[in-house]
Coordinates of C-alpha atoms in Angstrom, one line a residue:
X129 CA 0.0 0.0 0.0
X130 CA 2.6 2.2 0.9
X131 CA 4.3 1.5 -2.3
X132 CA 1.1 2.7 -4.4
X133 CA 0.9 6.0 -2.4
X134 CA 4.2 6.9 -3.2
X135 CA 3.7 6.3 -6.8
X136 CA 0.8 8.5 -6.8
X137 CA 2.7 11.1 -5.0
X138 CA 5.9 10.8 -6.7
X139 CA 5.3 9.6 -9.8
X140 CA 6.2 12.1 -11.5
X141 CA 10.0 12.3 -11.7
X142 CA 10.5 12.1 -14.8
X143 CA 8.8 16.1 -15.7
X144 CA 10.4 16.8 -12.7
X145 CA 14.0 16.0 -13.8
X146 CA 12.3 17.9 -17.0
X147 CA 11.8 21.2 -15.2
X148 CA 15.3 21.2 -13.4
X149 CA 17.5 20.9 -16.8
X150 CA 14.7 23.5 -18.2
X151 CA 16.4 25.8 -15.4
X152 CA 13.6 25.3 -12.4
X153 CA 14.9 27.0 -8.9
X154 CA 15.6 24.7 -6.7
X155 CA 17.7 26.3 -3.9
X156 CA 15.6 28.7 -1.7
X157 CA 16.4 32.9 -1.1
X158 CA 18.2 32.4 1.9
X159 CA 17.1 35.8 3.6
X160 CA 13.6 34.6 3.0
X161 CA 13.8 30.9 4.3
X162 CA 15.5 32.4 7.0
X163 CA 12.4 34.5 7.6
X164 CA 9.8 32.1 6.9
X165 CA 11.8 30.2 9.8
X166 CA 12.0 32.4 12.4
X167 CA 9.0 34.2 11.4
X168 CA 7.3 30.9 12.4
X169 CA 8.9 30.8 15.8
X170 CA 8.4 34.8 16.5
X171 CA 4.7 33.9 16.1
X172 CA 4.7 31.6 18.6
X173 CA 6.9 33.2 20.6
X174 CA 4.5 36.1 20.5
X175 CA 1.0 34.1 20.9
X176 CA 2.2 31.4 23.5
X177 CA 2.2 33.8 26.7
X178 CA -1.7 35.0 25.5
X179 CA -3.0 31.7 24.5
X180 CA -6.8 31.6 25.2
X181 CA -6.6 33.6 28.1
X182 CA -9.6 36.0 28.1
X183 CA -9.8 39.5 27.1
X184 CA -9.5 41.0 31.2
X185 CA -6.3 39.2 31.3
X186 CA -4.1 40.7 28.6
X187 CA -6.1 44.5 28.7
X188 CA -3.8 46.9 28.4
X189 CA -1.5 44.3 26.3
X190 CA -3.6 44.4 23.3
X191 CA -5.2 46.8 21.3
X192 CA -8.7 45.5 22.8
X193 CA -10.5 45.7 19.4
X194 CA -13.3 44.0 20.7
X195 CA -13.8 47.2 22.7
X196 CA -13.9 49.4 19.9
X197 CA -16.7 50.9 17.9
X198 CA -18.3 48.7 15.4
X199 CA -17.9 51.4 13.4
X200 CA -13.9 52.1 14.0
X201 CA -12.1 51.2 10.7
X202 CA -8.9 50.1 9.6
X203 CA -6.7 53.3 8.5
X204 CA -2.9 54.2 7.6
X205 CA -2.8 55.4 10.9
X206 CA -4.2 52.6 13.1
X207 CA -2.5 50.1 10.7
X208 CA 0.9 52.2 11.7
X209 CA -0.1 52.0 15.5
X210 CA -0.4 48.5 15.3
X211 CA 2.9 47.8 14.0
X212 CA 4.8 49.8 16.1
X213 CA 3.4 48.7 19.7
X214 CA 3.6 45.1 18.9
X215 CA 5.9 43.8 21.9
X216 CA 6.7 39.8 22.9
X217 CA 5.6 39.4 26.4
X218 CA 7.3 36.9 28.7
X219 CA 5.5 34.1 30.6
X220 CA 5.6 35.4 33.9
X221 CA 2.2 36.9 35.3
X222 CA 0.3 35.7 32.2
X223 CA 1.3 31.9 32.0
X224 CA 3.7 31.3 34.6
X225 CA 3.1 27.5 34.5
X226 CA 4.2 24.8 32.6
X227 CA 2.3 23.2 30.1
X228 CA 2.6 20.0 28.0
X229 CA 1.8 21.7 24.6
X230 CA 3.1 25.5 25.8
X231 CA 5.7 26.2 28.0
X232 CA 7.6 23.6 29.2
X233 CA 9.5 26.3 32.2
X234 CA 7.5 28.1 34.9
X235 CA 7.7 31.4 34.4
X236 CA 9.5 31.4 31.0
X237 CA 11.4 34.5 29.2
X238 CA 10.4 36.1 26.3
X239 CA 11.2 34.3 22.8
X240 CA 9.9 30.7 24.8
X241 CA 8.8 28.7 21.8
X242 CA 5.5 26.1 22.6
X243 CA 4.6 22.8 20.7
X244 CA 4.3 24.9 17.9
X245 CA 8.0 25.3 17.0
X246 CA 9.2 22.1 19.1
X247 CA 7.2 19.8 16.5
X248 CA 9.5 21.8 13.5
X249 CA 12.9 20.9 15.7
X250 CA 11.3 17.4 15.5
X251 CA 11.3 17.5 11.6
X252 CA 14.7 19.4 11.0
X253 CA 16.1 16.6 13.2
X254 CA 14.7 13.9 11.2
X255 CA 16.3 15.3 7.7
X256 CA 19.6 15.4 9.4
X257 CA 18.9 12.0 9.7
X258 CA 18.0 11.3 7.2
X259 CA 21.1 13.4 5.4
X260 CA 23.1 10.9 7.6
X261 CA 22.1 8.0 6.2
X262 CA 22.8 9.6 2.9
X263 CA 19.7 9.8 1.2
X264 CA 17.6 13.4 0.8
X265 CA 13.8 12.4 0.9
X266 CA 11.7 12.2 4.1
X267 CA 9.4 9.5 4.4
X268 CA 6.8 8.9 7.1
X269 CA 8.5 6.3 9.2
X270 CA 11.5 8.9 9.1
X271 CA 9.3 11.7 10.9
X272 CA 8.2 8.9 12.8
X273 CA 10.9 7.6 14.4
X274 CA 12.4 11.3 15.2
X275 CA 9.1 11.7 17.3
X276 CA 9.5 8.7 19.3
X277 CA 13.0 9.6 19.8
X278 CA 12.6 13.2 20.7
X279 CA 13.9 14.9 23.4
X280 CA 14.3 18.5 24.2
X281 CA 18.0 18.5 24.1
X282 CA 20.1 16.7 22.8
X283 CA 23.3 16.2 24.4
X284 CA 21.6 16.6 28.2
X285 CA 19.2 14.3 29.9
X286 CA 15.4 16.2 30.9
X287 CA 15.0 16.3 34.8
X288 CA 12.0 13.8 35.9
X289 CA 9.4 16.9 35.6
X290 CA 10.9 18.3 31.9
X291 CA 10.2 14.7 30.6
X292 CA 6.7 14.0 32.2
X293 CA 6.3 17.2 30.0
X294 CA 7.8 15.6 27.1
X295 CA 6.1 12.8 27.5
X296 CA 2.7 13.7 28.1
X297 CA 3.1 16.6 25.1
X298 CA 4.6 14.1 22.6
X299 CA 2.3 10.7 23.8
X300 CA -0.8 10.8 21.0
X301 CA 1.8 11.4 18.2
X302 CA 4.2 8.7 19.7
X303 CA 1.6 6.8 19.7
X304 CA 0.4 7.1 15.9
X305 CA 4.5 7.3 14.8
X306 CA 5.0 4.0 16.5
X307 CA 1.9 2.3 14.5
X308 CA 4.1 3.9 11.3
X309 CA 7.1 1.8 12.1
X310 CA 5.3 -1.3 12.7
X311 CA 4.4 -1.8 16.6
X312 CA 1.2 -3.1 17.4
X313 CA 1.2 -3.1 21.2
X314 CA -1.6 -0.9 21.7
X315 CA 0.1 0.7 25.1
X316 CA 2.9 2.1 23.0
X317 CA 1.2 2.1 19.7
X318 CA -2.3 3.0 17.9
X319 CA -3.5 3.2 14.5
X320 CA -2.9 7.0 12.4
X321 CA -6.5 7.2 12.1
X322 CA -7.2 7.9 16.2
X323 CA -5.4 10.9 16.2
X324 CA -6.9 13.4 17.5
X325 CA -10.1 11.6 16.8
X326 CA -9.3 12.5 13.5
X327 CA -9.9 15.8 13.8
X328 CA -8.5 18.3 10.7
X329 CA -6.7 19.8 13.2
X330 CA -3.2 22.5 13.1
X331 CA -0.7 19.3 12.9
X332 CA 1.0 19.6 10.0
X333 CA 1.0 23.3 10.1
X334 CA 3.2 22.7 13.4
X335 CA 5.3 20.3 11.6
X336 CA 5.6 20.3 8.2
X337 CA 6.6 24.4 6.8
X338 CA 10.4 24.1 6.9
X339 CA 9.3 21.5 4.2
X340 CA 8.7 24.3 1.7
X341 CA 12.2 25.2 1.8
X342 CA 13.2 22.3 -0.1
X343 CA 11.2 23.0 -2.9
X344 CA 12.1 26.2 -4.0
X345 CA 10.4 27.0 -7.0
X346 CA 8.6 23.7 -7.4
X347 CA 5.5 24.3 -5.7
X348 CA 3.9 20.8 -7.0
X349 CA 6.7 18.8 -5.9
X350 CA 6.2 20.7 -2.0
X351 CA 2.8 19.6 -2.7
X352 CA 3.5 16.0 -3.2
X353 CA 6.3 15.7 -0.5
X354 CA 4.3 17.2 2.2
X355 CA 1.4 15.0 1.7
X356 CA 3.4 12.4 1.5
X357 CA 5.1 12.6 5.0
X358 CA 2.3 14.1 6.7
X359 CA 0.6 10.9 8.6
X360 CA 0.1 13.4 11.4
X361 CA -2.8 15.2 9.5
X362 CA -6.6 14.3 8.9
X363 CA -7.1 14.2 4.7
X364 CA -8.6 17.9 4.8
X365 CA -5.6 18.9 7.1
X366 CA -2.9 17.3 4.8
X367 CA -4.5 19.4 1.4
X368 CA -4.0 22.7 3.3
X369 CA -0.7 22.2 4.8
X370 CA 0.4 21.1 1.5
X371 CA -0.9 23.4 -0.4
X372 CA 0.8 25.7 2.0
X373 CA 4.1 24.7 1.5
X374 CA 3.1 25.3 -2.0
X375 CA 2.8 28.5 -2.1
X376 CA 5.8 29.3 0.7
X377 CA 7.9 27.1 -2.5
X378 CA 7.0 29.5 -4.9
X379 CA 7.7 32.8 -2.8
X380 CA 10.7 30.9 -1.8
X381 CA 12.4 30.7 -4.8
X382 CA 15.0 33.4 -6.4
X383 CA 12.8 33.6 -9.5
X384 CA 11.2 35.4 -7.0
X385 CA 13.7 37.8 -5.6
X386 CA 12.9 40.5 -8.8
X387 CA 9.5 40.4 -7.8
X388 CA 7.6 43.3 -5.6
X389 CA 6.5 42.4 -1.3
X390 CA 2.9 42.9 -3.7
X391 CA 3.5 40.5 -6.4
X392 CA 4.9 37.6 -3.7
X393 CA 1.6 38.1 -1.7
X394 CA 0.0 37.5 -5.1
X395 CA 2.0 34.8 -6.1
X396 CA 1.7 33.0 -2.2
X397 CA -2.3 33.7 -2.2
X398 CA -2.7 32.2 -6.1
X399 CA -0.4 29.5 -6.0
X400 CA -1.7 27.8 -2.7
X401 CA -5.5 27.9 -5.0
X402 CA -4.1 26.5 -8.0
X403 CA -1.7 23.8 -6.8
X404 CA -4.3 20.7 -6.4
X405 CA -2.1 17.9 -8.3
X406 CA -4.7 15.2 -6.6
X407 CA -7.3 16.7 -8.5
X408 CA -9.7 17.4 -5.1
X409 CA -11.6 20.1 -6.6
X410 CA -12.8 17.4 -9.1
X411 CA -14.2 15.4 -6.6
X412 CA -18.3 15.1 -7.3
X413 CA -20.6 16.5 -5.4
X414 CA -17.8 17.7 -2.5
X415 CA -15.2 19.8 -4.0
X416 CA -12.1 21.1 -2.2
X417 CA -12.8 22.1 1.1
X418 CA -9.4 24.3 0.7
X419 CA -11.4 26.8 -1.9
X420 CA -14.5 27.5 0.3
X421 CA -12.2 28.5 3.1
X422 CA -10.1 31.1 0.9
X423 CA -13.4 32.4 -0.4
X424 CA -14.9 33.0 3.2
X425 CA -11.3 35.1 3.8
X426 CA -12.3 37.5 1.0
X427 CA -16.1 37.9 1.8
X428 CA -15.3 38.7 5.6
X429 CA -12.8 41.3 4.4
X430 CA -15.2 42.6 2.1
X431 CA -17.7 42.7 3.8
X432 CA -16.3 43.6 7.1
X433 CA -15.1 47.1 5.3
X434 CA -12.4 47.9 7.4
X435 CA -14.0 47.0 10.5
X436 CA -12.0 44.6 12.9
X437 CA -14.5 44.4 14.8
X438 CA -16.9 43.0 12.7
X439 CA -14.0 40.9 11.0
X440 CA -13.8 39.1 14.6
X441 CA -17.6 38.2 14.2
X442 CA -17.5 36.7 11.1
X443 CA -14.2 34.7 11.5
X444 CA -16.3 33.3 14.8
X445 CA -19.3 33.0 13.4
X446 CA -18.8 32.1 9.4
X447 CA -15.3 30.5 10.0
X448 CA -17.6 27.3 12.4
X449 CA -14.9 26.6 14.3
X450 CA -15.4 23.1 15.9
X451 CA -12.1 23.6 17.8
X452 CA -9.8 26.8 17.7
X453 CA -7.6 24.5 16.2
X454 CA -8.7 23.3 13.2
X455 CA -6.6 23.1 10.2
X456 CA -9.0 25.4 8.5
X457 CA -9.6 28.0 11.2
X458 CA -5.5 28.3 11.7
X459 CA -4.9 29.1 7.5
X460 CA -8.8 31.8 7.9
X461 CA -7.6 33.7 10.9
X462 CA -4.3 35.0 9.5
X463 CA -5.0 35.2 5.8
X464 CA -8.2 37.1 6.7
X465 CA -6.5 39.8 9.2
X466 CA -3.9 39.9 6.9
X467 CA -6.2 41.2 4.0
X468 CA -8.2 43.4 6.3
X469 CA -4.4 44.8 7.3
X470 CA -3.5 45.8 3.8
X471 CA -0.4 43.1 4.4
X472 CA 1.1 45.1 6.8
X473 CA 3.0 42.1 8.7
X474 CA 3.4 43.8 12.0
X475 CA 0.0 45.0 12.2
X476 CA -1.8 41.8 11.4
X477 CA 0.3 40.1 14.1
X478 CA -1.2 42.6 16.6
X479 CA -4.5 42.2 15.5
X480 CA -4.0 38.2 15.5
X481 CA -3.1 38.6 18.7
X482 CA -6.1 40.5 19.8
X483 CA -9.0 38.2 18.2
X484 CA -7.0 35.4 20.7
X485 CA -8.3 31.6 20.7
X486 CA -5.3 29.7 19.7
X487 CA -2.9 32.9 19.0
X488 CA 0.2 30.8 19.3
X489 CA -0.4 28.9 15.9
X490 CA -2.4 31.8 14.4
X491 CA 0.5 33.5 14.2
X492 CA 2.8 31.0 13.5
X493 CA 1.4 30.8 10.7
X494 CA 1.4 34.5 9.9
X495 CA 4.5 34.6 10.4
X496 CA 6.1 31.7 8.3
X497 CA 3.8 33.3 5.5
X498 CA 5.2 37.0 5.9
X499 CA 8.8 36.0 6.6
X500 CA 8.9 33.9 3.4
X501 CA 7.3 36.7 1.6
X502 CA 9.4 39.7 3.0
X503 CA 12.4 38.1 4.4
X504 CA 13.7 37.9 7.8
X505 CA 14.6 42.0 8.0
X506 CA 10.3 42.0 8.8
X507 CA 10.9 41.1 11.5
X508 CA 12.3 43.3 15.0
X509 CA 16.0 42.1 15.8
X510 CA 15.4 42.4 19.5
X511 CA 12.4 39.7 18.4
X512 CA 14.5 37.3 16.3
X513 CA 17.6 37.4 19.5
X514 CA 14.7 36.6 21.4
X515 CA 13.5 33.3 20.2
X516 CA 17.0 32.2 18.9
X517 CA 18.7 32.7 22.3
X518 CA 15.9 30.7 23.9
X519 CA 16.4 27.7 20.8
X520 CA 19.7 27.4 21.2
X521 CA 19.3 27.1 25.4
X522 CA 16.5 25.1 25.3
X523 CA 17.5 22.8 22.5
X524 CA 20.7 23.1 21.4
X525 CA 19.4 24.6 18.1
X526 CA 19.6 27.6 15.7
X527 CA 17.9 28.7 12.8
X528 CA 21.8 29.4 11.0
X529 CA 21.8 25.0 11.5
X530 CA 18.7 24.7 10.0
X531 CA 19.0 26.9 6.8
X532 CA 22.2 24.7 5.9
X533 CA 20.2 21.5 7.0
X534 CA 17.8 22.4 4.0
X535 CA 20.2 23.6 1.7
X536 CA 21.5 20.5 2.0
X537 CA 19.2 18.7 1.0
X538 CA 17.6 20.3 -1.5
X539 CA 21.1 20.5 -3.0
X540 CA 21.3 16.4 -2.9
X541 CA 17.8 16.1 -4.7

């Protein structure tokens, strides 16, 4: 079976091969992998300390939009407010305790990364491996084995309370990547299907971006690999991610580097539609779920006319959440308040913030999507030392590593 999937997937080497000699990119900008990188991490850095906690709790913090008029419009003005009074909070007095799937310190600095960026240290890891073993694709029982095997750092032993932590965070993926490679003892090992109930849930958003950065340029092959690996995703979950990491491919690439900040937005936004090599939007009756979601980001924005506040219903209302974190609601939230922002990165960020929910893989996501787009520069240096002081002490880790982990292997493709 696993044979068939991969000819389905990767059948198609030959045009492939094709594309390369006809001069395809295939190594990424660097300033803008960087960005998409750490643009990830600031995200979470940023929405881990204000995760779900309610409005009375981060007043003062935020720009309370919920308080404003429902009349009070989006301007130059606000947008440059927004921007420039974004600030990364520590965990202190908002979070101060640990959490299996946030903070895994009590009272943890600014730049503290949640399960959010820890599952993208869990794929980086597995490509060195694999780059190890001397091959350059990433298969399922690759990602597998690097999430049974995981441990914060790597070189020093967790304390008793870092790895109940690590255990409890990483048990229901353990648990489906141990079914991957073969176990059937149902205490260590359960089939894909019961994660997360199968939920379309945020997964393979958590996982899966750096991906994109090995597909520079060839947005159908990040397509195909992504799906490929991704056992961690429901079917609905796994089309968005990878059509995702399409579009980051495309943005990615130097073809792109002549292009205007406008024209990469376009080029993202279009390419994540169009890519659809399984053909879902053919499917009778259904559709792709993928399209109805990106249509609901333009109506609210249109409809909502410059008014947050009224953005904030709809994404509520319209968006039908079942969980905060569904795969569908993470990709809505930013790409909506990124429209209603006029792509002003900084701004929608603050404003992601603000609606809260699940703020940590909101923005994430916003900023993979606006790092790989404008490069890491985006981004406030006191931000960036931030979050890669806090990887490299809390995992032995830096995003420098990981840019040359992906050049590599794209280079060996």
């Amino acid at each position: 079976m696993r044979l068939n999937r991969r000819t389905l997937l990767l059948g198609t080497a030959l045009s492939l091969a094709s594309a390369r000699l006809a001069g395809a990119a295939t190594t990424a900008s660097k300033s803008r992998l960087e960005g998409m990188l750490i643009g990830s991490m600031i995200g979470d850095a940023l929405g881990g300390p204000i995760e779900f906690l309610p409005p009375d709790r981060v007043r003062g913090i935020l720009p309370g939009t919920r308080r404003w008029s429902a009349k009070k419009t989006i301007n130059a003005s606000v947008l440059d407010e927004l921007a420039g009074s974004l600030e990364m909070q520590p965990y202190r007095t908002l979070r101060p305790k640990t959490a299996a799937y946030g903070p895994w310190k009590a009272r943890s600095p600014r730049g503290t990364v949640t399960d959010d960026s820890r599952h993208k240290i869990v794929v980086i890891r597995a490509l060195k491996a694999v780059l190890n073993d001397g091959r350059c694709e990433l298969l399922p029982e690759d990602l597998a084995r690097a999430i049974v095997d995981f441990q914060p750092h790597p070189t020093r032993a967790p304390d008793g309370e870092l790895q109940a932590l690590v255990d409890e965070g990483m048990r229901e993926y353990r648990l489906a990547a141990n079914w991957i490679l073969g176990e059937r003892d149902p205490e260590i090992a359960l089939p894909i299907e019961r994660l997360w109930s199968g939920i379309s849930n945020c997964s393979g958003q958590m996982f899966l971006l750096p991906l994109a950065g090995l597909y520079a340029g060839e947005s159908e092959q990040a397509y195909r690999a992504t799906y490929l690996v991704d056992f961690v995703d429901a079917p609905i979950a796994r089309d968005i991610v990878s059509s995702m990491n399409a579009g980051l491919a495309a943005v990615l690439a130097p073809a792109a580097n002549d292009q205007s900040v406008g024209d990469r937005w376009e080029l993202l936004f279009r390419t994540i539609r169009e890519t659809d090599p399984l053909r879902l939007r053919e499917v009778p009756f259904a559709g792709r779920p993928l399209d109805r979601w990106l249509d609901l980001a333009d109506s609210i924005v249109e409809r909502a006319d410059g008014r947050p506040a009224k953005v904030f219903e709809l994404l509520e209302t319209e968006g039908k959440p079942i969980y905060w974190w569904d795969a569908h609601f993470t990709l809505l939230v930013p790409l909506t308040i990124l429209k209603l922002c006029a792509f002003n990165p900084l701004a929608a960020m603050h404003l992601t913030l603000d609606f809260g929910h699940d703020t940590d893989s909101y923005a994430q996501v916003l900023g993979a999507l606006a790092g790989a787009v404008h490069g890491k520069d985006i981004f406030p240096e006191s931000m960036a030392s931030a979050v890669t002081q806090r990887l490299s002490a809390d995992f032995d880790e830096s995003i420098e590593n990981w840019v040359e982990t992906l050049d590599q292997a794209a280079g060996n493709r």
